[in-house]
XYZ file of C-alpha atoms in Angstrom:
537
model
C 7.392 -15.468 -22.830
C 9.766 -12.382 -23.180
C 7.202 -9.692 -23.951
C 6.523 -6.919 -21.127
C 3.184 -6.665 -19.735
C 2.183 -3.345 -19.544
C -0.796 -1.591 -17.694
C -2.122 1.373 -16.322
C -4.602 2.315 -13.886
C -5.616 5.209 -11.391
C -4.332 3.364 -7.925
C -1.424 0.666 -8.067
C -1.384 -0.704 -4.646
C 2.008 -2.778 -3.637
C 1.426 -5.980 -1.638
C -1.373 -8.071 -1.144
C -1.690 -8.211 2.795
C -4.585 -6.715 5.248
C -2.753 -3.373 4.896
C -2.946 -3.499 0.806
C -6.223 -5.018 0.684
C -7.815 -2.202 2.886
C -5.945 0.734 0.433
C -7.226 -1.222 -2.826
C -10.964 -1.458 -1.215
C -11.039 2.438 -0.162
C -9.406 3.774 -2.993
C -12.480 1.599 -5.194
C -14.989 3.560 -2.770
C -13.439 6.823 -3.851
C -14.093 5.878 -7.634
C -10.654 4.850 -8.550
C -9.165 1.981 -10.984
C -7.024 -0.184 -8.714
C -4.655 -2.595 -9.643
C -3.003 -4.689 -7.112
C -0.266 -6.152 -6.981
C 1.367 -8.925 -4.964
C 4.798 -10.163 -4.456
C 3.126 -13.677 -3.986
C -0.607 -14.643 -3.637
C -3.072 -12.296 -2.522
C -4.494 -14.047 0.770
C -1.999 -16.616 1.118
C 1.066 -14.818 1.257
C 2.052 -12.206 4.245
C 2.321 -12.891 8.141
C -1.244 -12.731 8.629
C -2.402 -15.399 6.356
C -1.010 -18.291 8.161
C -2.109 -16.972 11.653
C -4.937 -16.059 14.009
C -4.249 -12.545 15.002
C -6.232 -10.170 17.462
C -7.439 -6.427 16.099
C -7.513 -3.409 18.344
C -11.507 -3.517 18.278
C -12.992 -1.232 20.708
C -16.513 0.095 21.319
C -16.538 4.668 20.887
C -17.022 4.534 24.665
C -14.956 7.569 26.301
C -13.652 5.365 29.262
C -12.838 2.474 27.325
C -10.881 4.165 24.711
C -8.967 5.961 26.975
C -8.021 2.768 28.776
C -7.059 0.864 25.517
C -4.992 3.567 24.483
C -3.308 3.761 27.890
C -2.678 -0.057 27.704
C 0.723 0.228 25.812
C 1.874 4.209 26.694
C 3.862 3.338 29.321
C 5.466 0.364 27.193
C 6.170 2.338 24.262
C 8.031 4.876 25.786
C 5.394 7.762 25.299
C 5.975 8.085 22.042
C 2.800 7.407 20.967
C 0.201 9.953 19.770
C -3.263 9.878 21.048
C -4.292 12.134 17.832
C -3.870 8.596 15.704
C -4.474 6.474 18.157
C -8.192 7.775 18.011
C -8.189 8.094 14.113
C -7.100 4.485 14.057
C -9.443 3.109 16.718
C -12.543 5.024 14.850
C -11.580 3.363 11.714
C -10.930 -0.060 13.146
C -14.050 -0.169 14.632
C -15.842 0.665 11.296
C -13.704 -1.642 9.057
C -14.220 -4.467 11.431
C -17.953 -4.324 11.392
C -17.521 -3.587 7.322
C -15.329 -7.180 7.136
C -18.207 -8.567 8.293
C -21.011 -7.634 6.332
C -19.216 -6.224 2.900
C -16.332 -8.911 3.603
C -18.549 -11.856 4.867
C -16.252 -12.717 7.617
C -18.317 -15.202 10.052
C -17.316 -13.949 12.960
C -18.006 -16.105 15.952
C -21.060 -15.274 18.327
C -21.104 -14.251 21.973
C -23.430 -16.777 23.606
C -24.599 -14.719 26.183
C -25.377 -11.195 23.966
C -25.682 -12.534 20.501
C -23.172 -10.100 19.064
C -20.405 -11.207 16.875
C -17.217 -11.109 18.629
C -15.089 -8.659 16.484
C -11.452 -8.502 18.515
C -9.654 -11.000 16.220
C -9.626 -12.838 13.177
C -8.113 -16.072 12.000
C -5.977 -15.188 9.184
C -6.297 -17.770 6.722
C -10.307 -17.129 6.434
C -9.471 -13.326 6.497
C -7.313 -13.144 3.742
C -9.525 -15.360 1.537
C -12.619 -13.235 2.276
C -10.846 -10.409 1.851
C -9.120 -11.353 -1.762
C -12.918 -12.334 -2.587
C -13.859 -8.902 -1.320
C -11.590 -6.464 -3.486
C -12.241 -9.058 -6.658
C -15.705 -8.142 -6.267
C -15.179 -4.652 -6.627
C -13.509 -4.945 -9.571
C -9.901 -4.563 -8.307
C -7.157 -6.355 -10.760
C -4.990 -8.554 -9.085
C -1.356 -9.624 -10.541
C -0.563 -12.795 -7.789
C 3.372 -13.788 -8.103
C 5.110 -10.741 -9.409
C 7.010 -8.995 -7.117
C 7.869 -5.553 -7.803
C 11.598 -4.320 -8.553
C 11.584 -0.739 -8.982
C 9.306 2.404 -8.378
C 8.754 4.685 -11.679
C 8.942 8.227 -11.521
C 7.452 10.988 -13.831
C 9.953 14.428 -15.134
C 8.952 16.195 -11.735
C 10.116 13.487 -9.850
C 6.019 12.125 -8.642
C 5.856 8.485 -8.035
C 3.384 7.422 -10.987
C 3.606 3.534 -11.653
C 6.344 1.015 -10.864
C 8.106 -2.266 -12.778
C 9.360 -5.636 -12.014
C 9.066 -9.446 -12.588
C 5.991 -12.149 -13.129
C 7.544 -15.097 -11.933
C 5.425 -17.784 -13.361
C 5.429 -16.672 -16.910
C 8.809 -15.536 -16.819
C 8.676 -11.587 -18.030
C 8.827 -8.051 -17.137
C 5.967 -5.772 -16.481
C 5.707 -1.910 -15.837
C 2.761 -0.441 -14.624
C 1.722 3.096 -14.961
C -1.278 5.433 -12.465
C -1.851 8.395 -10.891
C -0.685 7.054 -7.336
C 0.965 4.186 -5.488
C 0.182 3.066 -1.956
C 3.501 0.880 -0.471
C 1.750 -2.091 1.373
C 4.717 -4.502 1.095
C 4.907 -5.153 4.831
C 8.270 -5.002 7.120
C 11.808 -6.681 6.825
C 12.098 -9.424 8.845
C 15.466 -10.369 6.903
C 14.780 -13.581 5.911
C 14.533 -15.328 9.457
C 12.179 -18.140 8.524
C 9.575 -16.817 10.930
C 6.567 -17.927 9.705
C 4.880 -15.920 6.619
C 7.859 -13.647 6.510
C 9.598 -15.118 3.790
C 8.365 -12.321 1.277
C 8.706 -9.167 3.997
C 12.130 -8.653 2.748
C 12.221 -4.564 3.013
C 11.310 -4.348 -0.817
C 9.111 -1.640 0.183
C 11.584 0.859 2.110
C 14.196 -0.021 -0.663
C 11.937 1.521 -3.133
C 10.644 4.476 -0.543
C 14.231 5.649 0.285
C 15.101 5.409 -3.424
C 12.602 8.210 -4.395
C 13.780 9.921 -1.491
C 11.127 9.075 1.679
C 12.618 9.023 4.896
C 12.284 6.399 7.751
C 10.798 6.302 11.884
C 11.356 4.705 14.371
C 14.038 2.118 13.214
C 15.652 1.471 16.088
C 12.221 -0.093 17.227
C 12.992 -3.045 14.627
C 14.453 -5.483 17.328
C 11.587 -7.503 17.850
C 12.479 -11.156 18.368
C 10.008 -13.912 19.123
C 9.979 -16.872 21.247
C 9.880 -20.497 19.079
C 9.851 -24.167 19.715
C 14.213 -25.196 18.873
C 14.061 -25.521 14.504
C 10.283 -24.196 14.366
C 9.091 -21.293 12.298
C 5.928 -20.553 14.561
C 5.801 -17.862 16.460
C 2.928 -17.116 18.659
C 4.769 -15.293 21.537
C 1.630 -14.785 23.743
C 1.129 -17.969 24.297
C 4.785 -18.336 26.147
C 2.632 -16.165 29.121
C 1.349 -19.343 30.328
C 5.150 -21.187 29.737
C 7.548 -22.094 32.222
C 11.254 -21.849 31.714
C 13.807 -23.686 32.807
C 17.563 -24.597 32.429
C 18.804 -28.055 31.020
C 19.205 -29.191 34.504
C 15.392 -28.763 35.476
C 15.938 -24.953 37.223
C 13.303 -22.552 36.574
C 15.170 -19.560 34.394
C 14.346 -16.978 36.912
C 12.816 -13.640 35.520
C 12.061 -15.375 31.965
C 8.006 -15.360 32.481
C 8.748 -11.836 32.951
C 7.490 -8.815 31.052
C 11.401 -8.268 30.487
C 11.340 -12.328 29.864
C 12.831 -12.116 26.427
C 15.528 -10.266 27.457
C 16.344 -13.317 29.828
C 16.069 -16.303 27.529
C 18.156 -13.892 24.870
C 21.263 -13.664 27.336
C 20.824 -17.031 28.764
C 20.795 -18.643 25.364
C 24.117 -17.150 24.846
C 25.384 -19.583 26.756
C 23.173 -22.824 27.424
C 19.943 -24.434 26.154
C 16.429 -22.477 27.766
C 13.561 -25.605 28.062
C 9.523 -24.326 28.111
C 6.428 -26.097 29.117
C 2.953 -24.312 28.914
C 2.430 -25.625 32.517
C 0.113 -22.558 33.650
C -2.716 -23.157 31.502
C -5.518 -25.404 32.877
C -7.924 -27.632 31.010
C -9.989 -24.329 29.586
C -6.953 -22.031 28.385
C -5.608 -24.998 26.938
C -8.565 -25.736 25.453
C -9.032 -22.052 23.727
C -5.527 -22.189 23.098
C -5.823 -25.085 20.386
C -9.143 -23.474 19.095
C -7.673 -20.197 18.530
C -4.042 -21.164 17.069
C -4.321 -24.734 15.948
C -1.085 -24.629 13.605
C 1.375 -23.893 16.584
C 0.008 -26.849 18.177
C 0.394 -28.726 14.691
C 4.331 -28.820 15.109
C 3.734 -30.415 18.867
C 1.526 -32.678 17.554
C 3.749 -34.154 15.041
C 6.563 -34.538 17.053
C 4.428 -36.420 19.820
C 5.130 -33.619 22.243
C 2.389 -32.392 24.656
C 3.309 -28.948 25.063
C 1.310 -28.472 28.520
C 2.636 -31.661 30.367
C 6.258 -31.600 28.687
C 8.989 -29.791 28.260
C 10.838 -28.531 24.757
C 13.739 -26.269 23.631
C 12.628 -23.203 22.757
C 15.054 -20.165 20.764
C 14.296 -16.894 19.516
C 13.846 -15.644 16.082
C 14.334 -11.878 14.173
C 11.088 -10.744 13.305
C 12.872 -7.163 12.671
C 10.274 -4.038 11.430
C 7.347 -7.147 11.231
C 6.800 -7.335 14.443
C 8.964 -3.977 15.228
C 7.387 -0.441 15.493
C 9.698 1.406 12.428
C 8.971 1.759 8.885
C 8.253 4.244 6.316
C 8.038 8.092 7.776
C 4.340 9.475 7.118
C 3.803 12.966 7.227
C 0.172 13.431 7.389
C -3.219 12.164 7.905
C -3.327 10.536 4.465
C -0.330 8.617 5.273
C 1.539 10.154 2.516
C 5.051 9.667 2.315
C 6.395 13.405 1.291
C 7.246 12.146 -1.928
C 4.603 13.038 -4.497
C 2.412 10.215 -5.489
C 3.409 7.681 -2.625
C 1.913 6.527 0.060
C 2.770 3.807 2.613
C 0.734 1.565 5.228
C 0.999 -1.499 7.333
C 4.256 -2.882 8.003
C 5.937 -1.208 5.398
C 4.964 2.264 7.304
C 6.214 3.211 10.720
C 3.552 2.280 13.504
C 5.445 5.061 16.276
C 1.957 6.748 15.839
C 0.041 4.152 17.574
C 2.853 2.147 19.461
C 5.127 4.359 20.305
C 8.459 2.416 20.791
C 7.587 -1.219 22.087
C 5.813 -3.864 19.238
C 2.483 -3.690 17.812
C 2.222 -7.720 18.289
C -0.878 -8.665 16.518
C -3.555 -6.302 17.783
C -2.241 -2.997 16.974
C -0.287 -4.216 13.718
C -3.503 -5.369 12.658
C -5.845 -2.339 13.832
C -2.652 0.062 11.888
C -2.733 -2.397 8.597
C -6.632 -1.703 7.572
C -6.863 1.854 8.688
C -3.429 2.857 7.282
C -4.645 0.977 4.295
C -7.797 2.873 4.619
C -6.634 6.375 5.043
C -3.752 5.943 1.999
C -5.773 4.408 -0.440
C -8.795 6.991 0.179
C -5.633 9.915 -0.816
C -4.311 7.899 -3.555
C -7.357 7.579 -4.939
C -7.378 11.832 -4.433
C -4.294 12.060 -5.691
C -4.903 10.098 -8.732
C -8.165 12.321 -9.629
C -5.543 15.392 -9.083
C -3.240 13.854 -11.307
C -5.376 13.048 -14.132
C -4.918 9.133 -14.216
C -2.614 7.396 -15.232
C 0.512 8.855 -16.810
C 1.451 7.934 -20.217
C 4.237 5.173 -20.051
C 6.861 6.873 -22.510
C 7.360 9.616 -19.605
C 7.941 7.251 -16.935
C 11.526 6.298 -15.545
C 12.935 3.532 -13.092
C 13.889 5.275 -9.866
C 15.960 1.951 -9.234
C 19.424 1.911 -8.269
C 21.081 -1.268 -6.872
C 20.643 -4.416 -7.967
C 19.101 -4.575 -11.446
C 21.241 -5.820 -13.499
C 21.200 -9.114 -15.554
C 24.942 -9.928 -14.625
C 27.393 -12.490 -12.603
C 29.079 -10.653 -10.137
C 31.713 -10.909 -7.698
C 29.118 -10.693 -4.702
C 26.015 -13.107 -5.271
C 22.306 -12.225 -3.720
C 22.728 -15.086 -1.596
C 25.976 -14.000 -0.145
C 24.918 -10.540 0.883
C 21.587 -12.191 2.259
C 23.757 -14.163 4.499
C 26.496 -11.321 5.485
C 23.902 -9.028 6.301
C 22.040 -11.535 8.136
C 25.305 -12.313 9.923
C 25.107 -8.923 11.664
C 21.438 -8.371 11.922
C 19.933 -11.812 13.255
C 22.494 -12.556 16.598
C 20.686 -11.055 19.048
C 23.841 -10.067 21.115
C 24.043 -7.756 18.012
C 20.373 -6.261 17.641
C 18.741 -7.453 20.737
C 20.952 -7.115 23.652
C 22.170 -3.627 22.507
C 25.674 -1.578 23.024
C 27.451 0.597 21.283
C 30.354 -1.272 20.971
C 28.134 -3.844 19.601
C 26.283 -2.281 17.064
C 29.006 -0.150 15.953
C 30.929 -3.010 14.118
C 27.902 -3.774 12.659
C 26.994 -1.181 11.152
C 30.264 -0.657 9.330
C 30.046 -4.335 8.388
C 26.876 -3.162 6.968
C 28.260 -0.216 5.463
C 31.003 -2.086 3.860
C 28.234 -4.402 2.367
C 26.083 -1.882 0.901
C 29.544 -0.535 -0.867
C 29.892 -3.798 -2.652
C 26.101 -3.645 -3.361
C 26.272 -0.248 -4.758
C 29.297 0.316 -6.447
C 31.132 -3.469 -6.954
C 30.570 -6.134 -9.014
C 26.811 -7.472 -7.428
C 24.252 -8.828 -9.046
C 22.231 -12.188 -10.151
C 22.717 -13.631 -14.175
C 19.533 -14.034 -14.935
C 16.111 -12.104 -14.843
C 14.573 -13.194 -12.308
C 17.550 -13.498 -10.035
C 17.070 -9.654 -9.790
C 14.333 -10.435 -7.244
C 16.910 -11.797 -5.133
C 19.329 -9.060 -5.911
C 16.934 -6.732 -4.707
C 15.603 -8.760 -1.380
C 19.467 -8.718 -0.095
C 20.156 -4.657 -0.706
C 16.962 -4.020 1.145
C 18.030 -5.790 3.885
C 21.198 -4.572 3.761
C 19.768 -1.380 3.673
C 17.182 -1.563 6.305
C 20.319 -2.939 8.316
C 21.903 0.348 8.417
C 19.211 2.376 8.912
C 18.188 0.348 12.162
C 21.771 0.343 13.779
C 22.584 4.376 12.670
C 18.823 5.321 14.128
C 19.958 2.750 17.663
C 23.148 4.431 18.161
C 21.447 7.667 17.688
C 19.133 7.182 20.584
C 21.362 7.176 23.633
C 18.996 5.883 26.182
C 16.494 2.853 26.966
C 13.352 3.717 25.528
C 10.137 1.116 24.249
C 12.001 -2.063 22.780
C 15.587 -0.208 22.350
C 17.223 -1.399 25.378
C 20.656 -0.012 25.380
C 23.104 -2.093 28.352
C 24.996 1.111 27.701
C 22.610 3.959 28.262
C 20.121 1.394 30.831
C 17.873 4.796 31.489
C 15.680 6.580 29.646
C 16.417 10.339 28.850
C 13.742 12.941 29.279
C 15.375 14.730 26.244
C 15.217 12.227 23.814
C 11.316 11.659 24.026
C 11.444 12.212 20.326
C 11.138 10.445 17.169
C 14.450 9.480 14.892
C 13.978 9.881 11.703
C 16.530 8.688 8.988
C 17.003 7.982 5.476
C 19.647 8.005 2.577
C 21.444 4.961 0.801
C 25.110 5.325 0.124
C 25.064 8.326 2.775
C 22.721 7.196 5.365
C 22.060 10.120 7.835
C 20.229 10.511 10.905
C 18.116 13.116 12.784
C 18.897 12.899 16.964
C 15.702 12.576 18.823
C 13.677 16.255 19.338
C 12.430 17.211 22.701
C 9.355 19.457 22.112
C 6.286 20.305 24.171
C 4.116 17.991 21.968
C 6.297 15.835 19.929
C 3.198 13.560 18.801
C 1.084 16.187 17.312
C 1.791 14.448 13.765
C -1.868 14.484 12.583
C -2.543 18.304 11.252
C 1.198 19.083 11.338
C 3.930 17.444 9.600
C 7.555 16.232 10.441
C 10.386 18.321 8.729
C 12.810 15.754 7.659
């Protein structure tokens, strides 16, 4: 089939995760015609749908918000801001309690008070209930067509967007009144598990239409695997052991600065785990609550509790990271008109401040970022009268589009940038003399990207194309936005700068393709107060 599909509706929502679930089932409740669509199945693909995950669930009372919110300040370098971290609590709470009687989720049961225990779901159910959920409201879903490009109306609005349906080999282009960016982080192609489609497509498309990006340097998240595996369930290593080849305990590795210890050990030797601090009943709820990461144990005739097994460490970059998209207000609109951007794909600073998310907060930020931009979209749709007509739409695509054999494949640049982004004595143990080759490796990349011969021969080798400039791209803006941060703050650990600097308690913000620039971090008396106000860029 060679014909173009071609659509229109009020909401197009990008992604088919938690985050773009959430935005298609609010911006329904505010009257609007959603289509959504997914780079591959809605409620299979994503990093929630293979995995149990925990939600940021907690009851409206005064003292126990206040300690939940406390929980991580200290962690995240105070960068959070306690005006979202109620807004996303409050909406948490009421989309939990929603998944379960709009969403059918079967929550388990407390024995002793009969209430269903809402603090975590397991993904696979999730997703399916929730892809069941927004079909019932009438949402249209398009599974297996990843978006390429963003389209744009004379004034510059974000009204639609085009790309590629894989299985019946043609283009599409979709027209509406607003977009919501749900396309989760960049986790550059590690293998950790469901990550295979977070490939930056998102921020590609923001910064092309000229959004800017927070919080980058927070994109050095790297979690702890079984040697070869692909699943990573990192709180689980709190009941490990580690040890060297030679049967010494790796001292300072069951640490909360642990990671940092197996990264700079593994530079050198082999680190060994065994989940040796978990008796009969942790282990017990352990298997309940994550059964696949026993699965790859299991197979291998490996008892995880009793024996020991190499472990490494793999990139899970802006996933599991705290950076993303810049929002700029309540809605979380991206200050370009038309466009707004939650879960993974948007910065979770607001919430986390500079250390990760891990599963709770990432999945308390996903349906109430989801909530809050598909409620505006569906706003900004009504202002905008609909969908605009087709004929006045253009591509805002610049890299990677065309049907050509070039010099420099997809696969290539996928590998060079991975070269610089996925050694963690490049993004993980950090110094400037580290990250500064990097980046110009980078730099040197995106030049070929941009402006060489670069590109894939067939149609729907442009996916590809596209995957390895958005990492490329998200590349640079991490490493510019790290060496712009002189200090130790949340996850960005500098060996250069060990201490943190009372004047850069401050967000970076950053942006730009072939000139990528960079704001240094602001000291002002309240540099959170991002609900009411908004960030210049």
């Amino acid at each position: 089939m060679s014909e173009e599909l071609t659509l229109s509706t009020d909401v197009l929502v990008i992604g088919g995760g938690p985050a773009a679930t959430w935005a298609a089932i609010h911006a329904r409740d505010a009257g609007a015609d959603v289509i959504l669509v997914d780079k591959g199945y809605c409620g299979t693909s994503g990093t929630t749908a293979p995995a149990g995950t925990g939600a940021w669930y907690v009851a409206p009372d005064p003292d126990e918000r206040a300690a939940a919110k406390a929980s991580r300040e200290a962690l995240g370098g105070h960068l959070a801001d306690h005006w979202w971290m109620d807004r996303v609590l409050d909406k948490t709470y009421e989309n939990m309690h929603r998944l379960g009687t709009e969403g059918r989720y079967p929550f388990p049961v407390d024995e002793k008070t009969g209430e269903p225990i809402r603090t975590g779901v397991q993904g696979p159910e999730y997703m399916r209930r929730m892809r069941a959920w927004v079909q019932r409201l009438g949402v249209t879903i398009v599974d297996h067509s990843p978006v390429l490009e963003l389209l744009t109306d004379p004034t510059g609005a974000v009204r639609g967007a085009a790309g590629h349906r894989r299985q019946e080999g043609r283009d599409f282009r979709i027209s509406a009144g607003a977009v919501v960016l749900a396309t989760g982080g960049c986790a550059f192609l590690s293998k950790a598990l469901g990550t295979n489609v977070d490939t930056g497509d998102g921020a590609l498309m923001a910064a092309e239409v000229g959004a800017s990006f927070s919080g980058m340097e927070f994109a050095n998240a790297y979690a702890i695997v079984p040697k070869g595996s692909t699943i990573t369930k990192t709180a689980y290593y709190g009941y490990a052991t580690f040890f060297h080849a030679d049967g010494r305990v790796v001292e300072g590795a069951g640490s909360m600065k642990g990671r940092s210890v197996i990264a700079r050990t593994l530079l050198n030797e082999p680190v060994f785990a065994q989940l040796d601090r978990a008796d009969e009943r942790v282990a017990a709820q352990m298997r309940k609550g994550q059964p696949n990461f026993f699965l790859q144990f299991d197979r291998r005739g490996i008892n995880p509790f009793t024996q020991r097994f190499e472990v490494d460490l793999l990139a899970e970059g802006t996933v599991r990271g705290t950076g993303g998209i810049n929002v700029v207000d309540d809605d979380c609109w991206t200050g370009v008109p038309g466009l707004y951007a939650a879960g993974d794909a948007a910065t979770r600073e607001r919430i986390c401040g500079g250390f990760t998310g891990g599963g709770s907060h990432n999945s308390a930020w996903a349906m109430s970022s989801g909530s809050f931009a598909g409620t505006a979209a569906a706003r900004e749709a009504r202002s905008a009268g609909g969908a605009v007509p087709m004929e006045r739409l253009r591509g805002a695509g610049t890299v990677g589009l065309a049907i050509t054999r070039g010099a420099l494949t997809p696969d290539a640049a996928v590998t060079a940038a991975q070269q610089e982004l996925i050694p963690f004595d490049k993004n993980y143990i950090r110094t400037g003399e580290r990250m500064a080759p990097a980046v110009r490796a980078l730099d040197s990349l995106w030049d070929e990207i941009a402006h060489g011969s670069y590109g894939a021969p067939t149609p729907a080798g442009r996916i590809r194309a596209r995957e390895a400039a958005a990492i490329t791209a998200v590349g640079r803006w991490i490493y510019r936005s790290a060496l712009a941060r002189t200090e130790s703050r949340g996850m960005s650990k500098r060996d250069d700068h060990p201490e943190s600097d009372p004047a850069q308690k401050g967000p970076v913000l950053t942006g730009g393709l072939d000139d990528v620039w960079v704001s240094a971090p602001r000291s002002v008396t309240d540099v959170n107060r991002i609900g009411p106000t908004r960030i210049p860029a």
